Structure formats: structure tokens, C-alpha cells
One Martini backbone bead per residue (centre of mass of N, CA, C, O) as a GRO file, in nm:
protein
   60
    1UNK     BB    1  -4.957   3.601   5.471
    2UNK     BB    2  -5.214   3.428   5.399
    3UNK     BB    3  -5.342   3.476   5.633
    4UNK     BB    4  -5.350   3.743   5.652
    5UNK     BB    5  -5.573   3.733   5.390
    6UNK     BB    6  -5.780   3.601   5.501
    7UNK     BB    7  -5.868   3.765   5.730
    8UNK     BB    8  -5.927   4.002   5.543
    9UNK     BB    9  -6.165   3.837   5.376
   10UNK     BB   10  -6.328   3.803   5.629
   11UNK     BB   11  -6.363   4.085   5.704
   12UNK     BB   12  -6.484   4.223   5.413
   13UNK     BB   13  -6.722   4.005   5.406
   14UNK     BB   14  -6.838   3.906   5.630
   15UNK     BB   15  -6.754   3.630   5.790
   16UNK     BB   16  -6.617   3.787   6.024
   17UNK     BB   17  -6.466   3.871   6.345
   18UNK     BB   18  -6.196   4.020   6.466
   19UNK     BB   19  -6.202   3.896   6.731
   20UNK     BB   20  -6.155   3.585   6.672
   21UNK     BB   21  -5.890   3.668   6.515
   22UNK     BB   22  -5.724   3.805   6.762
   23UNK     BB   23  -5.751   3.534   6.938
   24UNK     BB   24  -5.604   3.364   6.721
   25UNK     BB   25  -5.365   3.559   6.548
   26UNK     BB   26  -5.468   3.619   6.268
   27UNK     BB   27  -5.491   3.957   6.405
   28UNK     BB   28  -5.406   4.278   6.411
   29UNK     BB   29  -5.454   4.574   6.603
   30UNK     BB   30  -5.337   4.885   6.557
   31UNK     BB   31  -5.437   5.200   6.717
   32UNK     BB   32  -5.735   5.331   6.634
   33UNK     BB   33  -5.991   5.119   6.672
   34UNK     BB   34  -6.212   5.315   6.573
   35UNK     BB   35  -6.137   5.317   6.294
   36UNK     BB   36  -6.244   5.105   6.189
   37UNK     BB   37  -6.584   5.131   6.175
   38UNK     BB   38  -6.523   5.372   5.953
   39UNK     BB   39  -6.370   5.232   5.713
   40UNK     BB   40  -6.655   5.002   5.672
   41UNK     BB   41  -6.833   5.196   5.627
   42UNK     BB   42  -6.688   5.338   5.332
   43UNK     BB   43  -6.797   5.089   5.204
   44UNK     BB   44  -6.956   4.883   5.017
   45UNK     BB   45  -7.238   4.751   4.949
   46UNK     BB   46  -7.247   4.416   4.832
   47UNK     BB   47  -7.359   4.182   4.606
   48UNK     BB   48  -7.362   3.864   4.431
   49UNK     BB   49  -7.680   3.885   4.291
   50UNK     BB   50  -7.608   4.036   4.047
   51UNK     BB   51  -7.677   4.049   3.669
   52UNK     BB   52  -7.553   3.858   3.412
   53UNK     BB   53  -7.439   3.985   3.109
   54UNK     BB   54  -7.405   3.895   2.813
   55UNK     BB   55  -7.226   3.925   2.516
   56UNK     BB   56  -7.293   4.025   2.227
   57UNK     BB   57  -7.327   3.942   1.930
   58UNK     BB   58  -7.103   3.933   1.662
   59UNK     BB   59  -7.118   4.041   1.376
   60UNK     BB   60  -7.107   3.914   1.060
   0.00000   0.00000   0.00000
């Protein structure tokens, strides 16, 4: 099971593509394939570089 989470985080990252995973046995592909890349289209594209602010101090 954590191998199949790896393989799932590496492609909701998009550190990986699909072929090399099932290619090595850690990711299964079962039904209609066309709709994997409809899917990950649904998906927001997100970066990591957003400015994280601190909170507020709380007042005395």
C-alpha cells in the first residue's frame, strides 16, 4: 500500500508520469485511460513558492 501512495504522490506532483510506474509494476491502470488525463486537467495547479505570513501577535 505505501508504494502505491508513492507512486500516487508522484504523480499528483507531477514528479513522475504514469508509463515508468506501470512499467515497474507500482501504478495499475484499469478502465477508460483517456479519462486519466481529464482528470488530472481538474486538478489546480499549485506552486509551492506562496508567501507564508505569520500570525498576528496576540495583543496584551
Amino acid at each position: 500500500m505505501a508504494r502505491q501512495r508513492r507512486a500516487l504522490d508522484a504523480l499528483l506532483s507531477r514528479q513522475q508520469t504514469l508509463q515508468p510506474l506501470t512499467t515497474a509494476g507500482e501504478a495499475q491502470l484499469r478502465g477508460d485511460a483517456g479519462l486519466l488525463p481529464r482528470f488530472f486537467g481538474l486538478l489546480d495547479n499549485v506552486s509551492g513558492g506562496f508567501p507564508v505570513v505569520d500570525a498576528a501577535r496576540w495583543p496584551d
